[in-house]
Amino acid sequence: MSMDKVYKAKQLRRALQMFLTSLTDESQMMEVADVYPAYKVDHAYKTGDVFRYGLNEDNETQLYQVLQAHTSASQWTPDTATSLYKKIGVNSDGTRIWTQPLGASDAYNKGDVVSHKDKLWESTVDGNVWEPGVYGWTEKES
């Protein structure tokens, strides 16, 4: 690869990192989860940093947000150190937050329950790519 292409690739990566810090909506964050940086041990994290670590129950990339500044350690993994990290893409009771599927590969199945616009919804069809409240969902009582 020529130096010019390497330089442009580095600029594009930096632009993407800058864009990611502007996302505050968790469903939008989850839609681009794979472009967030991976979790690192012995890394100085700031409050609010977001990174990817492991997979969620749908075998998709899981994001976490740092709750307090610290240097990461192997014994404080994001999936176990709940005082340091918050799982993104789930609400406070553990229900997944709805994100727009990209297609059939990540569509919701019949019986899947999601949180959307402060309501719980259950998919009534397999292969559901519609927004809750539009088609293929019933509102659940909380």
CSV table of N, CA and C in Angstrom, one decimal:
chain,number,residue,atom,x,y,z
A,1,MET,N,0.9,-1.2,0.0
A,1,MET,CA,0.0,0.0,0.0
A,1,MET,C,0.9,1.2,0.0
A,2,SER,N,0.6,2.2,-0.8
A,2,SER,CA,1.4,3.4,-0.8
A,2,SER,C,1.2,4.2,0.4
A,3,MET,N,2.2,5.1,0.7
A,3,MET,CA,2.1,6.0,1.9
A,3,MET,C,0.9,6.8,1.8
A,4,ASP,N,0.5,7.3,0.6
A,4,ASP,CA,-0.7,8.1,0.5
A,4,ASP,C,-1.9,7.4,0.9
A,5,LYS,N,-2.0,6.1,0.6
A,5,LYS,CA,-3.2,5.3,1.0
A,5,LYS,C,-3.2,5.1,2.5
A,6,VAL,N,-2.0,4.8,3.0
A,6,VAL,CA,-1.9,4.6,4.5
A,6,VAL,C,-2.3,5.8,5.2
A,7,TYR,N,-1.8,7.0,4.8
A,7,TYR,CA,-2.2,8.2,5.4
A,7,TYR,C,-3.7,8.5,5.3
A,8,LYS,N,-4.3,8.3,4.2
A,8,LYS,CA,-5.7,8.5,4.1
A,8,LYS,C,-6.5,7.5,4.9
A,9,ALA,N,-6.0,6.3,5.0
A,9,ALA,CA,-6.7,5.3,5.9
A,9,ALA,C,-6.7,5.7,7.3
A,10,LYS,N,-5.5,6.2,7.8
A,10,LYS,CA,-5.4,6.7,9.1
A,10,LYS,C,-6.3,7.9,9.4
A,11,GLN,N,-6.5,8.8,8.4
A,11,GLN,CA,-7.4,9.9,8.5
A,11,GLN,C,-8.8,9.4,8.6
A,12,LEU,N,-9.2,8.5,7.8
A,12,LEU,CA,-10.5,7.9,7.8
A,12,LEU,C,-10.8,7.3,9.2
A,13,ARG,N,-9.9,6.5,9.7
A,13,ARG,CA,-10.0,5.9,11.0
A,13,ARG,C,-10.3,7.0,12.1
A,14,ARG,N,-9.5,8.1,12.0
A,14,ARG,CA,-9.6,9.1,13.0
A,14,ARG,C,-11.0,9.8,12.9
A,15,ALA,N,-11.4,10.0,11.7
A,15,ALA,CA,-12.8,10.6,11.4
A,15,ALA,C,-13.9,9.8,12.0
A,16,LEU,N,-13.7,8.5,11.8
A,16,LEU,CA,-14.7,7.5,12.3
A,16,LEU,C,-14.7,7.5,13.8
A,17,GLN,N,-13.5,7.6,14.5
A,17,GLN,CA,-13.5,7.6,15.9
A,17,GLN,C,-14.1,8.9,16.4
A,18,MET,N,-13.9,10.0,15.7
A,18,MET,CA,-14.5,11.3,16.2
A,18,MET,C,-16.1,11.2,16.0
A,19,PHE,N,-16.5,10.6,15.0
A,19,PHE,CA,-18.0,10.4,14.8
A,19,PHE,C,-18.6,9.5,15.8
A,20,LEU,N,-17.9,8.5,16.2
A,20,LEU,CA,-18.4,7.5,17.2
A,20,LEU,C,-18.7,8.2,18.6
A,21,THR,N,-17.8,9.2,18.9
A,21,THR,CA,-18.0,9.9,20.2
A,21,THR,C,-19.2,10.8,20.2
A,22,SER,N,-19.7,11.1,19.0
A,22,SER,CA,-20.9,11.9,19.0
A,22,SER,C,-22.2,11.1,19.1
A,23,LEU,N,-22.1,9.8,19.0
A,23,LEU,CA,-23.4,9.0,19.2
A,23,LEU,C,-23.7,8.9,20.6
A,24,THR,N,-25.0,9.2,20.9
A,24,THR,CA,-25.4,9.0,22.3
A,24,THR,C,-26.6,8.1,22.4
A,25,ASP,N,-27.3,7.8,21.3
A,25,ASP,CA,-28.4,6.9,21.3
A,25,ASP,C,-27.9,5.4,21.2
A,26,GLU,N,-28.2,4.6,22.2
A,26,GLU,CA,-27.7,3.3,22.3
A,26,GLU,C,-28.0,2.4,21.1
A,27,SER,N,-29.2,2.6,20.5
A,27,SER,CA,-29.6,1.8,19.4
A,27,SER,C,-28.7,2.1,18.2
A,28,GLN,N,-28.4,3.4,18.0
A,28,GLN,CA,-27.5,3.8,16.9
A,28,GLN,C,-26.1,3.2,17.2
A,29,MET,N,-25.6,3.3,18.4
A,29,MET,CA,-24.3,2.7,18.8
A,29,MET,C,-24.3,1.2,18.4
A,30,MET,N,-25.3,0.5,18.7
A,30,MET,CA,-25.3,-1.0,18.5
A,30,MET,C,-25.4,-1.3,17.0
A,31,GLU,N,-25.9,-0.3,16.2
A,31,GLU,CA,-26.0,-0.6,14.7
A,31,GLU,C,-24.6,-0.5,14.1
A,32,VAL,N,-23.6,0.1,14.7
A,32,VAL,CA,-22.3,0.2,14.2
A,32,VAL,C,-21.2,-0.4,15.2
A,33,ALA,N,-21.7,-1.3,16.0
A,33,ALA,CA,-20.9,-1.9,17.1
A,33,ALA,C,-19.5,-2.4,16.7
A,34,ASP,N,-19.4,-2.9,15.5
A,34,ASP,CA,-18.1,-3.5,15.1
A,34,ASP,C,-17.0,-2.5,14.8
A,35,VAL,N,-17.4,-1.3,14.7
A,35,VAL,CA,-16.3,-0.3,14.4
A,35,VAL,C,-15.7,0.4,15.7
A,36,TYR,N,-16.3,0.1,16.8
A,36,TYR,CA,-15.8,0.6,18.1
A,36,TYR,C,-14.5,-0.1,18.4
A,37,PRO,N,-13.6,0.5,19.1
A,37,PRO,CA,-12.3,-0.2,19.5
A,37,PRO,C,-12.6,-1.4,20.4
A,38,ALA,N,-11.7,-2.4,20.3
A,38,ALA,CA,-11.8,-3.6,21.2
A,38,ALA,C,-11.3,-3.2,22.6
A,39,TYR,N,-11.9,-3.9,23.6
A,39,TYR,CA,-11.4,-3.8,25.0
A,39,TYR,C,-10.0,-4.2,25.1
A,40,LYS,N,-9.2,-3.5,25.9
A,40,LYS,CA,-7.8,-3.8,26.1
A,40,LYS,C,-7.5,-3.8,27.6
A,41,VAL,N,-6.7,-4.8,28.0
A,41,VAL,CA,-6.2,-4.9,29.4
A,41,VAL,C,-5.0,-3.9,29.6
A,42,ASP,N,-4.9,-3.3,30.8
A,42,ASP,CA,-3.8,-2.3,31.1
A,42,ASP,C,-4.0,-1.1,30.2
A,43,HIS,N,-5.2,-0.7,30.0
A,43,HIS,CA,-5.5,0.5,29.2
A,43,HIS,C,-6.2,1.5,30.1
A,44,ALA,N,-5.8,2.8,30.0
A,44,ALA,CA,-6.4,3.8,30.8
A,44,ALA,C,-7.7,4.3,30.2
A,45,TYR,N,-8.8,3.9,30.8
A,45,TYR,CA,-10.1,4.3,30.3
A,45,TYR,C,-10.7,5.5,31.0
A,46,LYS,N,-11.4,6.4,30.3
A,46,LYS,CA,-12.0,7.6,30.9
A,46,LYS,C,-13.5,7.3,31.0
A,47,THR,N,-14.2,7.9,31.9
A,47,THR,CA,-15.6,7.8,32.1
A,47,THR,C,-16.3,8.2,30.8
A,48,GLY,N,-17.2,7.3,30.3
A,48,GLY,CA,-17.9,7.6,29.1
A,48,GLY,C,-17.3,6.9,27.8
A,49,ASP,N,-16.1,6.4,27.9
A,49,ASP,CA,-15.5,5.6,26.8
A,49,ASP,C,-16.4,4.4,26.5
A,50,VAL,N,-16.4,4.1,25.2
A,50,VAL,CA,-17.2,3.0,24.7
A,50,VAL,C,-16.3,2.0,23.9
A,51,PHE,N,-16.4,0.7,24.1
A,51,PHE,CA,-15.6,-0.3,23.4
A,51,PHE,C,-16.4,-1.5,23.2
A,52,ARG,N,-15.9,-2.4,22.4
A,52,ARG,CA,-16.6,-3.7,22.2
A,52,ARG,C,-15.9,-4.8,23.0
A,53,TYR,N,-16.7,-5.8,23.5
A,53,TYR,CA,-16.1,-6.9,24.2
A,53,TYR,C,-17.1,-8.0,24.2
A,54,GLY,N,-16.7,-9.1,23.5
A,54,GLY,CA,-17.6,-10.3,23.5
A,54,GLY,C,-18.8,-10.2,22.6
A,55,LEU,N,-19.7,-11.1,22.8
A,55,LEU,CA,-20.9,-11.2,22.0
A,55,LEU,C,-22.2,-11.1,22.9
A,56,ASN,N,-23.3,-10.6,22.4
A,56,ASN,CA,-24.5,-10.6,23.2
A,56,ASN,C,-25.2,-11.9,22.9
A,57,GLU,N,-26.5,-12.1,23.4
A,57,GLU,CA,-27.2,-13.3,23.3
A,57,GLU,C,-27.6,-13.6,21.8
A,58,ASP,N,-27.5,-12.6,20.9
A,58,ASP,CA,-27.8,-12.8,19.5
A,58,ASP,C,-26.5,-13.1,18.7
A,59,ASN,N,-25.4,-13.3,19.4
A,59,ASN,CA,-24.1,-13.5,18.8
A,59,ASN,C,-23.6,-12.3,18.0
A,60,GLU,N,-24.0,-11.1,18.4
A,60,GLU,CA,-23.6,-9.9,17.8
A,60,GLU,C,-22.7,-9.2,18.8
A,61,THR,N,-21.8,-8.3,18.3
A,61,THR,CA,-20.9,-7.6,19.1
A,61,THR,C,-21.5,-6.9,20.2
A,62,GLN,N,-21.0,-7.0,21.4
A,62,GLN,CA,-21.5,-6.3,22.6
A,62,GLN,C,-20.7,-5.1,22.9
A,63,LEU,N,-21.3,-4.0,23.2
A,63,LEU,CA,-20.6,-2.8,23.6
A,63,LEU,C,-20.8,-2.5,25.1
A,64,TYR,N,-19.8,-1.9,25.6
A,64,TYR,CA,-19.8,-1.5,27.0
A,64,TYR,C,-19.4,0.0,27.1
A,65,GLN,N,-19.9,0.7,28.1
A,65,GLN,CA,-19.5,2.1,28.4
A,65,GLN,C,-18.8,2.1,29.8
A,66,VAL,N,-17.7,2.9,29.9
A,66,VAL,CA,-17.0,3.0,31.1
A,66,VAL,C,-17.7,3.9,32.1
A,67,LEU,N,-18.0,3.5,33.3
A,67,LEU,CA,-18.7,4.2,34.3
A,67,LEU,C,-17.8,5.1,35.2
A,68,GLN,N,-16.5,4.7,35.4
A,68,GLN,CA,-15.6,5.5,36.2
A,68,GLN,C,-14.2,5.3,35.6
A,69,ALA,N,-13.4,6.3,35.6
A,69,ALA,CA,-12.1,6.3,35.1
A,69,ALA,C,-11.2,5.3,35.8
A,70,HIS,N,-10.4,4.5,35.1
A,70,HIS,CA,-9.6,3.5,35.7
A,70,HIS,C,-8.6,2.9,34.7
A,71,THR,N,-7.7,2.1,35.1
A,71,THR,CA,-6.8,1.3,34.2
A,71,THR,C,-7.3,-0.1,34.2
A,72,SER,N,-7.7,-0.6,33.1
A,72,SER,CA,-8.3,-2.0,33.0
A,72,SER,C,-7.3,-3.0,33.5
A,73,ALA,N,-7.9,-4.1,34.0
A,73,ALA,CA,-7.1,-5.2,34.6
A,73,ALA,C,-7.8,-6.5,34.1
A,74,SER,N,-7.0,-7.5,34.0
A,74,SER,CA,-7.5,-8.8,33.5
A,74,SER,C,-8.6,-9.4,34.4
A,75,GLN,N,-8.5,-9.1,35.7
A,75,GLN,CA,-9.5,-9.7,36.6
A,75,GLN,C,-10.8,-8.8,36.7
A,76,TRP,N,-10.8,-7.7,36.0
A,76,TRP,CA,-12.0,-6.8,36.0
A,76,TRP,C,-12.6,-6.7,34.6
A,77,THR,N,-13.1,-7.8,34.0
A,77,THR,CA,-13.6,-7.9,32.7
A,77,THR,C,-14.9,-7.1,32.6
A,78,PRO,N,-15.2,-6.6,31.5
A,78,PRO,CA,-16.5,-5.8,31.3
A,78,PRO,C,-17.8,-6.6,31.7
A,79,ASP,N,-17.8,-7.9,31.4
A,79,ASP,CA,-19.0,-8.7,31.7
A,79,ASP,C,-19.1,-9.0,33.2
A,80,THR,N,-18.1,-8.7,34.0
A,80,THR,CA,-18.2,-9.1,35.4
A,80,THR,C,-18.0,-7.9,36.3
A,81,ALA,N,-17.4,-6.8,35.9
A,81,ALA,CA,-17.1,-5.7,36.8
A,81,ALA,C,-18.2,-4.6,36.5
A,82,THR,N,-19.4,-4.8,37.1
A,82,THR,CA,-20.5,-3.9,36.8
A,82,THR,C,-20.3,-2.5,37.5
A,83,SER,N,-19.4,-2.4,38.4
A,83,SER,CA,-19.2,-1.0,38.9
A,83,SER,C,-18.3,-0.2,38.0
A,84,LEU,N,-17.6,-0.9,37.1
A,84,LEU,CA,-16.8,-0.1,36.1
A,84,LEU,C,-17.4,0.0,34.7
A,85,TYR,N,-18.3,-0.9,34.3
A,85,TYR,CA,-18.7,-0.9,33.0
A,85,TYR,C,-20.3,-1.1,32.9
A,86,LYS,N,-20.9,-0.5,31.9
A,86,LYS,CA,-22.3,-0.6,31.7
A,86,LYS,C,-22.5,-1.3,30.3
A,87,LYS,N,-23.3,-2.3,30.3
A,87,LYS,CA,-23.6,-3.0,29.0
A,87,LYS,C,-24.5,-2.1,28.2
A,88,ILE,N,-24.2,-1.8,26.9
A,88,ILE,CA,-25.0,-1.0,26.0
A,88,ILE,C,-25.9,-1.9,25.2
A,89,GLY,N,-27.1,-1.4,25.0
A,89,GLY,CA,-28.0,-2.1,24.1
A,89,GLY,C,-29.1,-2.9,24.9
A,90,VAL,N,-29.0,-2.7,26.3
A,90,VAL,CA,-30.1,-3.3,27.1
A,90,VAL,C,-30.5,-2.2,28.1
A,91,ASN,N,-31.8,-2.3,28.5
A,91,ASN,CA,-32.3,-1.3,29.5
A,91,ASN,C,-32.0,-1.8,30.9
A,92,SER,N,-32.4,-1.1,31.9
A,92,SER,CA,-32.0,-1.4,33.3
A,92,SER,C,-32.5,-2.7,33.7
A,93,ASP,N,-33.6,-3.2,33.1
A,93,ASP,CA,-34.1,-4.6,33.6
A,93,ASP,C,-33.5,-5.7,32.7
A,94,GLY,N,-32.6,-5.4,31.8
A,94,GLY,CA,-31.9,-6.4,31.0
A,94,GLY,C,-32.6,-6.7,29.6
A,95,THR,N,-33.7,-6.0,29.3
A,95,THR,CA,-34.3,-6.2,28.0
A,95,THR,C,-33.5,-5.5,26.9
A,96,ARG,N,-33.3,-6.2,25.8
A,96,ARG,CA,-32.6,-5.6,24.7
A,96,ARG,C,-33.3,-4.3,24.1
A,97,ILE,N,-32.6,-3.3,23.8
A,97,ILE,CA,-33.1,-2.2,23.1
A,97,ILE,C,-33.2,-2.5,21.6
A,98,TRP,N,-34.3,-2.2,21.0
A,98,TRP,CA,-34.5,-2.4,19.6
A,98,TRP,C,-33.5,-1.7,18.7
A,99,THR,N,-32.9,-2.3,17.8
A,99,THR,CA,-32.1,-1.7,16.8
A,99,THR,C,-32.6,-2.2,15.4
A,100,GLN,N,-32.5,-1.3,14.4
A,100,GLN,CA,-33.0,-1.6,13.1
A,100,GLN,C,-32.1,-2.8,12.5
A,101,PRO,N,-32.7,-3.9,12.2
A,101,PRO,CA,-31.9,-5.0,11.6
A,101,PRO,C,-31.4,-4.6,10.2
A,102,LEU,N,-30.3,-5.1,9.8
A,102,LEU,CA,-29.7,-4.8,8.5
A,102,LEU,C,-30.4,-5.7,7.4
A,103,GLY,N,-31.0,-6.8,7.8
A,103,GLY,CA,-31.6,-7.7,6.9
A,103,GLY,C,-32.0,-9.0,7.6
A,104,ALA,N,-32.1,-10.1,6.8
A,104,ALA,CA,-32.6,-11.4,7.4
A,104,ALA,C,-31.6,-12.0,8.4
A,105,SER,N,-30.4,-11.7,8.3
A,105,SER,CA,-29.4,-12.3,9.1
A,105,SER,C,-29.5,-11.8,10.6
A,106,ASP,N,-30.0,-10.6,10.8
A,106,ASP,CA,-30.1,-10.2,12.2
A,106,ASP,C,-31.5,-9.7,12.5
A,107,ALA,N,-32.5,-10.2,11.8
A,107,ALA,CA,-33.9,-9.9,12.0
A,107,ALA,C,-34.4,-10.6,13.4
A,108,TYR,N,-35.4,-10.0,13.9
A,108,TYR,CA,-36.0,-10.6,15.2
A,108,TYR,C,-36.9,-11.8,14.9
A,109,ASN,N,-36.9,-12.7,15.8
A,109,ASN,CA,-37.8,-13.9,15.6
A,109,ASN,C,-39.0,-13.7,16.5
A,110,LYS,N,-40.0,-14.5,16.2
A,110,LYS,CA,-41.3,-14.6,16.9
A,110,LYS,C,-41.0,-14.9,18.4
A,111,GLY,N,-41.5,-14.0,19.3
A,111,GLY,CA,-41.3,-14.2,20.7
A,111,GLY,C,-40.2,-13.3,21.3
A,112,ASP,N,-39.3,-12.7,20.4
A,112,ASP,CA,-38.3,-11.8,20.9
A,112,ASP,C,-38.9,-10.6,21.5
A,113,VAL,N,-38.4,-10.2,22.7
A,113,VAL,CA,-38.9,-9.0,23.4
A,113,VAL,C,-37.8,-7.9,23.3
A,114,VAL,N,-38.3,-6.7,23.0
A,114,VAL,CA,-37.4,-5.6,23.0
A,114,VAL,C,-38.0,-4.4,23.6
A,115,SER,N,-37.1,-3.4,24.0
A,115,SER,CA,-37.6,-2.1,24.5
A,115,SER,C,-37.4,-1.1,23.4
A,116,HIS,N,-38.5,-0.3,23.2
A,116,HIS,CA,-38.5,0.7,22.1
A,116,HIS,C,-39.4,1.8,22.5
A,117,LYS,N,-38.9,3.1,22.6
A,117,LYS,CA,-39.6,4.2,22.9
A,117,LYS,C,-40.4,4.0,24.3
A,118,ASP,N,-39.6,3.6,25.3
A,118,ASP,CA,-40.1,3.4,26.6
A,118,ASP,C,-41.3,2.4,26.8
A,119,LYS,N,-41.4,1.5,25.8
A,119,LYS,CA,-42.4,0.4,25.9
A,119,LYS,C,-41.7,-0.9,25.6
A,120,LEU,N,-42.3,-2.0,26.0
A,120,LEU,CA,-41.8,-3.3,25.7
A,120,LEU,C,-42.7,-3.9,24.6
A,121,TRP,N,-42.0,-4.6,23.6
A,121,TRP,CA,-42.7,-5.1,22.5
A,121,TRP,C,-42.3,-6.6,22.3
A,122,GLU,N,-43.2,-7.4,21.8
A,122,GLU,CA,-42.9,-8.8,21.5
A,122,GLU,C,-43.2,-9.0,20.0
A,123,SER,N,-42.2,-9.6,19.3
A,123,SER,CA,-42.3,-9.9,17.9
A,123,SER,C,-43.4,-11.0,17.7
A,124,THR,N,-44.3,-10.8,16.7
A,124,THR,CA,-45.3,-11.8,16.4
A,124,THR,C,-45.0,-12.6,15.2
A,125,VAL,N,-43.8,-12.3,14.6
A,125,VAL,CA,-43.4,-13.0,13.3
A,125,VAL,C,-41.9,-13.3,13.3
A,126,ASP,N,-41.5,-14.3,12.6
A,126,ASP,CA,-40.1,-14.6,12.4
A,126,ASP,C,-39.6,-13.7,11.3
A,127,GLY,N,-38.3,-13.4,11.3
A,127,GLY,CA,-37.7,-12.5,10.3
A,127,GLY,C,-38.2,-11.1,10.3
A,128,ASN,N,-38.5,-10.6,11.5
A,128,ASN,CA,-39.1,-9.3,11.7
A,128,ASN,C,-38.0,-8.2,11.6
A,129,VAL,N,-38.2,-7.3,10.6
A,129,VAL,CA,-37.2,-6.2,10.4
A,129,VAL,C,-37.9,-4.9,10.5
A,130,TRP,N,-39.2,-4.9,11.0
A,130,TRP,CA,-40.0,-3.7,11.1
A,130,TRP,C,-39.8,-3.0,12.5
A,131,GLU,N,-40.0,-1.8,12.6
A,131,GLU,CA,-40.0,-1.0,13.8
A,131,GLU,C,-41.2,-1.4,14.7
A,132,PRO,N,-41.0,-1.6,16.0
A,132,PRO,CA,-42.1,-1.9,16.8
A,132,PRO,C,-43.1,-0.8,16.7
A,133,GLY,N,-44.4,-1.2,16.6
A,133,GLY,CA,-45.5,-0.2,16.5
A,133,GLY,C,-45.9,-0.1,15.0
A,134,VAL,N,-45.1,-0.5,14.1
A,134,VAL,CA,-45.4,-0.4,12.7
A,134,VAL,C,-46.1,-1.7,12.2
A,135,TYR,N,-45.4,-2.8,12.4
A,135,TYR,CA,-45.9,-4.1,11.9
A,135,TYR,C,-45.1,-5.2,12.6
A,136,GLY,N,-45.8,-6.3,12.9
A,136,GLY,CA,-45.2,-7.5,13.4
A,136,GLY,C,-44.8,-7.5,14.9
A,137,TRP,N,-45.4,-6.6,15.7
A,137,TRP,CA,-45.1,-6.5,17.1
A,137,TRP,C,-46.4,-6.3,17.9
A,138,THR,N,-46.4,-6.7,19.1
A,138,THR,CA,-47.5,-6.4,20.0
A,138,THR,C,-46.9,-5.8,21.3
A,139,GLU,N,-47.5,-4.7,21.8
A,139,GLU,CA,-47.0,-4.1,23.0
A,139,GLU,C,-47.3,-5.0,24.2
A,140,LYS,N,-46.3,-5.1,25.0
A,140,LYS,CA,-46.4,-5.9,26.2
A,140,LYS,C,-46.6,-5.0,27.4
A,141,GLU,N,-47.4,-5.5,28.4
A,141,GLU,CA,-47.5,-4.7,29.6
A,141,GLU,C,-46.3,-4.9,30.4
A,142,SER,N,-45.8,-3.8,31.0
A,142,SER,CA,-44.6,-3.9,31.8
A,142,SER,C,-44.8,-4.3,33.2
